[in-house]
Amino acid sequence: MKRLENLKDSGDKAFVAYIMAGDGGLDKLRGQVEYLQATGVTAIEIGIPFSDPVADGPVIEEAGNRALAEGVTLNKVLLEMKNWDFDLKIPLIVMTYLNPVIRYGAERFAESCREAGVSAVIIPDLPFEHQQLVEPYLKKTGITLIQLVTLTTTENRLEDILGAAEGFVYAVTVTGITGVRDELTQEVKEFMKTVRSKSPVPVYAGFGISRLEHIELLREDVDGFIVGSAIVKAFHDNKIENIEPLIHAVTQRNPV
Amino acid sequence: MTKVKICGLQELEHVRAASTADAAGFVFAPSRRRISIEQAAALAAELPESVEKIGVFVNAGLDEVLEAVQKVPLSMVQLHGDETDDFIRSIPVKVVQAFSVRDIEDVKKLERSIADFVLVDAPGIDFRGGSGRTFDWSLLGGASIDPERLIVAGGLDAVNVGQAINSLAPYMVDVSSGVETEGNKDADKIKIFIKTVKGDSMQQTTGTVKETGFFGRFGGQFVPETLMKAVKELEAAYTEAKDDADFQADYHKYLKEYVGREQPLTYAARLTEAWGGPKVYLKREDLNHTGAHKINNAIGQALLAIRMGKRKIVAETGAGQHGVATATICALLDLECVVFMGEEDIRRQQLNVFRMKLLGAKVESVTKGSATLKDAVNEALRYWVTNVEDTHYLIGSALGPHPFPTMVRDFQSVIGRETREQILDKEGRLPDVILACVGGGSNAIGMFHPFVEDESVRLIGVEAAGEGVDTARHAATLTKGTEGVLHGAYMKLLQDENGQVQEAHSISAGLDYPGVGPEHVHLEDIGRVEYKAVTDEEALASVIKLSRLEGIIPALESAHAVAEAEKTAAAMGSDEILIICVSGRGDKDMATYAEKLEGLA
């Protein structure tokens, strides 16, 4: 929690990296987290594989299927994280669909997240209206439930959702699923400005962020970026070093 | 299941947290939790109708009690003093009489109570009323108290309440100080206490989850934020259209002029004779244009899409019947149509694939997962998320986020409404049993819905048992599934212990879905509808039976209902009436029949 709260004070643009837990085997997760931390990311989203990831595009879905084939489960990921003994300086965020949480038990999930050192949780198919299912338990264990807003979020909803936002707001930059994209429109820029003007917490842009041009287009209008598919793909292709320029373009004030 | 009372509520925040409890207690006796009648009335107004409002008194005057009953209003009164039996009889609502139990003598007093309920508590310390100390439950061991009258209080909290329930199985547990922090109620503790008693499911939260779109505790709108606007717009548009006479007239015109409704309720004389039990009637959805009930819903939703200004339609299909219905209606109304269909289903249902293409629809093959209906829904949802501004998702079963399950049910209810009129016309009375097959459950809910209030009518939904419900290859979600969230709704699922949704199997492409419509789960939960499962083999045998006895070749899906009907009929008399919904005809299944029933001719 503290680590998450520090984000808003730092003044730098944040880079949140998403990885699929267990893509290539759960024993890889620790190394990936250590690598990303060393590269200077602000926070890491750890994705839990799910059989029916309807909010995700093909890159993350396939990574999830590979992880499922490795026998990765929510329980195993949280146990793995609980056992980490290296010096973790950045917040870890668990991103999971709702069903594994319900099956695991929302209260037990909150408790296990706490034990695993998780700072925040993102559940893409748990809409604002139904957050009572999980949120009270997370709150009790001091874990933040991250709110999502999208281009299609109506004005009234936006106010309601932002009113409940803690940690940061996940602003979805496309109408669509996660994935690498060529273009982001001016509409997105305007949307980010609106969200940022109303949000009590930092606003991070995610879904479809994969190129330096995306970063440049939105840099002035957001507090940070969330990059998923591009990182998942790079890890899978063993070319993670290719992502470093993207990370540094965000986190270093004077990018090369 | 043991009920929960949260007692000593004083603040709105805590009343709201207690809204999923079964009862809320307001204390009018001297206590630090005491409130006025006016305060209690304001708090009670925030509670759902279903929550009992209980006023707690100690030796109050009858006038005071009656005033509170009327003004709050209270649905129950709880008495902690030395009130007489006459006093109790003068109270117009149900009465809980509380007893401080220290020894066996106290237990005897409690046994003599004439009140509707008796509450046992540890002896009070400062004030009479709850003391918050744990009661020695073993004292009640020998008491002859009906557990249905027993309310247990006294030092309960989320940790020890399980023990109280296990040892006494009381009607209700009553908690006050156990859900407090430093002498004040704690909203989180209240929620957790309720959850502990009511089990780790959504049961405890649907009251705090916004109620719209829930059937009991099932349903909801579990979709990504990107889709919320579309789902809310659809909800608003449907709510408006439903009550618009022009929309309804348009819809019914198409049902009559284009689909060919109403469909007959055919008396099956030879089947009746062969089974030797009830009179058997068949509701003939197989006679609809395109060959199944699916078109009832496709027309309704397509008209709604046009009303919303959307001229692009995306749909999923399993057996292809819904895909064909959607492609048909899109051709008729000049709408763009994309249908997602699992690769495995495309293989099994080639005729329907060709029909969709002939009608001008784009058929997208889904190769992911089990390459069947579930995966087709995933892809259709992804397509909708991406194209939500100009596209309507025309879902084919009573599944998905609210308002889909309600809307699909309403469009399919024409089946049950016609059936009801027809049977009253033919027999002058309601049937004894109605059966329909259940995959997602749209023909079944459409058939059942107009009969749900008729308690004399036994309703049976028939799922696909595939190779058997005890094998790994079946689609019997209600029989074998567990609660979870998929495709926008809280329902029952075939899933593993980690919440990963499993593949469903059935010889029938229209039934192999690992979830089931939320309203069905609710109807099962409240015991209104029975759900049975029929194997591939049994269904195939029924295909032959219906074909040869009645000259009706049913769809594989519908054959499941026929198979279960035969079993049901065996226990029925000749003065009884049984109706089977023949949801579709078997043309699409000819390849399967030719393969599986080879040698029959």
XYZ file of C-alpha atoms in Angstrom, chain A residues 25-166:
142
model
C 6.824 -21.961 -16.244
C 6.149 -20.460 -12.840
C 9.844 -20.637 -11.966
C 10.439 -17.848 -14.492
C 8.222 -15.348 -12.674
C 10.711 -14.308 -10.046
C 13.454 -13.631 -12.579
C 11.077 -11.601 -14.720
C 10.031 -9.459 -11.772
C 13.640 -8.907 -10.716
C 14.601 -8.009 -14.267
C 11.774 -5.486 -14.675
C 12.535 -3.938 -11.309
C 16.179 -3.537 -12.291
C 15.155 -1.994 -15.595
C 13.327 0.709 -13.719
C 9.638 -0.013 -14.065
C 7.369 1.670 -11.539
C 5.152 -1.280 -10.769
C 4.420 -4.759 -12.083
C 1.075 -6.294 -12.899
C 1.103 -10.035 -12.487
C -1.547 -11.650 -14.655
C -3.300 -14.811 -13.531
C -4.166 -17.147 -16.409
C -7.857 -17.812 -17.042
C -9.644 -20.174 -19.388
C -11.923 -17.474 -20.831
C -10.078 -14.147 -20.874
C -12.614 -12.110 -22.847
C -10.948 -8.754 -22.156
C -7.646 -9.918 -23.592
C -6.335 -10.063 -27.113
C -4.502 -12.980 -28.692
C -1.028 -12.268 -27.266
C -2.106 -12.397 -23.624
C -4.659 -15.122 -24.229
C -2.016 -17.379 -25.746
C 0.380 -16.601 -22.903
C -2.403 -17.530 -20.496
C -3.014 -20.795 -22.295
C 0.682 -21.621 -22.091
C 0.609 -20.876 -18.369
C -2.496 -23.010 -17.875
C -0.781 -25.825 -19.723
C 2.044 -25.492 -17.179
C -0.520 -26.039 -14.423
C -0.362 -22.468 -13.141
C -3.174 -21.435 -10.783
C -4.023 -18.398 -8.684
C -3.051 -20.317 -5.577
C 0.333 -21.343 -6.959
C 1.171 -17.814 -8.073
C 0.351 -16.327 -4.667
C 2.341 -19.048 -2.902
C 5.305 -18.427 -5.190
C 5.184 -14.702 -4.453
C 4.858 -15.309 -0.733
C 8.170 -17.164 -0.785
C 10.160 -14.420 -2.483
C 13.011 -13.172 -0.365
C 14.670 -10.677 -2.679
C 14.489 -6.943 -2.078
C 11.253 -5.847 -3.667
C 11.075 -2.081 -3.984
C 8.123 -1.630 -6.311
C 4.439 -2.423 -5.939
C 3.087 -5.683 -7.283
C -0.434 -5.739 -8.673
C -2.388 -8.914 -9.311
C -4.609 -8.879 -12.379
C -7.135 -11.683 -12.473
C -10.568 -12.416 -13.828
C -13.314 -12.717 -11.245
C -14.109 -16.422 -11.440
C -10.827 -17.735 -10.014
C -11.278 -15.278 -7.122
C -14.817 -16.475 -6.407
C -13.683 -20.069 -6.537
C -10.754 -19.325 -4.252
C -12.979 -17.305 -1.917
C -12.816 -13.515 -1.904
C -11.802 -13.279 1.739
C -9.133 -15.914 1.428
C -7.926 -14.220 -1.764
C -7.482 -10.928 0.071
C -5.606 -12.663 2.867
C -3.333 -14.578 0.485
C -2.627 -11.404 -1.492
C -1.561 -9.704 1.720
C 0.740 -12.586 2.580
C 2.161 -12.465 -0.928
C 3.001 -8.775 -0.610
C 0.469 -7.666 -3.204
C -0.325 -3.942 -3.143
C -3.293 -3.814 -5.477
C -5.658 -5.956 -7.496
C -7.257 -5.433 -10.894
C -10.316 -7.501 -11.868
C -11.376 -6.510 -15.382
C -14.741 -8.278 -15.340
C -15.797 -6.993 -11.933
C -17.694 -3.801 -12.742
C -18.038 -0.930 -10.343
C -21.619 -1.969 -9.456
C -20.588 -5.376 -8.173
C -17.376 -4.505 -6.351
C -18.900 -5.319 -2.980
C -18.193 -8.925 -3.854
C -14.490 -8.456 -3.321
C -13.640 -4.925 -2.285
C -14.549 -5.100 1.435
C -12.135 -7.990 1.922
C -9.320 -6.271 0.073
C -9.884 -3.130 2.079
C -9.621 -5.085 5.295
C -6.215 -6.368 4.309
C -5.047 -2.968 3.080
C -5.047 -3.870 -0.597
C -6.303 -1.449 -3.231
C -8.847 -2.447 -5.850
C -7.840 -0.528 -8.960
C -10.678 1.145 -10.874
C -10.874 1.051 -14.645
C -12.382 3.716 -16.871
C -12.769 3.507 -20.632
C -13.642 5.608 -23.622
C -17.206 4.357 -23.319
C -17.572 5.193 -19.622
C -20.404 7.708 -19.367
C -19.904 10.976 -17.548
C -21.900 10.096 -14.453
C -20.218 6.749 -14.127
C -16.834 8.376 -14.542
C -17.524 10.603 -11.550
C -18.716 7.663 -9.449
C -15.783 5.487 -10.371
C -13.174 8.185 -9.921
C -14.761 9.047 -6.591
C -13.889 5.565 -5.376
C -10.458 5.420 -6.998
C -7.415 4.666 -4.936
